[in-house]
Every structure is written in structure tokens, then in C-alpha cells.
């Protein structure tokens, strides 16, 4: 998990045993090329979370795209599960953890949302949807 502020101030769990509709998680690394340093991407999820803080107070304001507030006056139904641990050059392990977390969230059932890292993190994220048919 990460010590950075959560995305839009979302909690890491919901009260009263409610199940989330969406779960945000971060992954800094997927597959690093041999001999390359991917540490520049490792903090991407934290940077996205930090950038979201300016809008956290506006979550309950009117959203013109939605035609109302994000949660429509109901309790928050999204959570930020923090970052899964990834390690530079543990390519197979990183991919396995990203895919497993995606599958875990889909099994809730909830919509997984990945904040990440290098350009290889979407591949195992999308692999986590394999049992759910085409995603397009």
C-alpha cells in the first residue's frame, strides 16, 4: 500500500460492509527492459493521486457530464486500495500481481481502475479481464 493521499480523498474501505462499485489501485512497474531503469515511473500513481487532491472537495458538486453530482447524494461507492508492490526487473511477478489484483476486484464485483506506471502495466491489467469477454 502507499502512504500518498488517496485519489480524490476516497476511502480505502467502505462503511457498513458496503461493496464498492469501483476500486482504484496503482502499479508503478510492469515489465522493465533488461539494463534499463524504470524508477521514474514508480511514483506515477502517487503523482496522479496528489494531482487529484485539488478536486477532492468538488466530488459532490454538479457534474455537467453526468447531469448531477458524481454520487448523486448517496454515500461514496469507490475506494482507493493503494499501490500493489512492484519491483524493477521482477517482470513476471509484477505482471502476475497486476493481473491478480484486477481479477480480485472484478470478482467483488467492481470496476477496477489502474493508476500506473510504465507503459507495460496496462497489458496484465487487461489480461485480468480475460474471463469477462471482449472489453471493447
Coordinates of C-alpha atoms in Angstrom, one line a residue, residues 24 32 58 61 67 70 78-79 88 92 97 118 120 125 129:
X24 CA -8.7 2.2 -7.8
X32 CA 11.3 -3.3 -17.4
X58 CA -15.6 19.1 -5.6
X61 CA -20.6 19.3 -6.8
X67 CA -26.1 15.6 -15.1
X70 CA -20.9 12.1 -9.0
X78 CA -15.4 4.0 -4.8
X79 CA -12.3 3.2 -2.9
X88 CA 12.2 -3.3 -11.0
X92 CA 6.8 -11.9 -14.3
X97 CA 0.3 -9.2 -9.2
X118 CA 5.3 2.5 -17.1
X120 CA 3.6 -2.1 -19.7
X125 CA -4.4 -5.2 -16.3
X129 CA -10.5 -9.2 -17.8

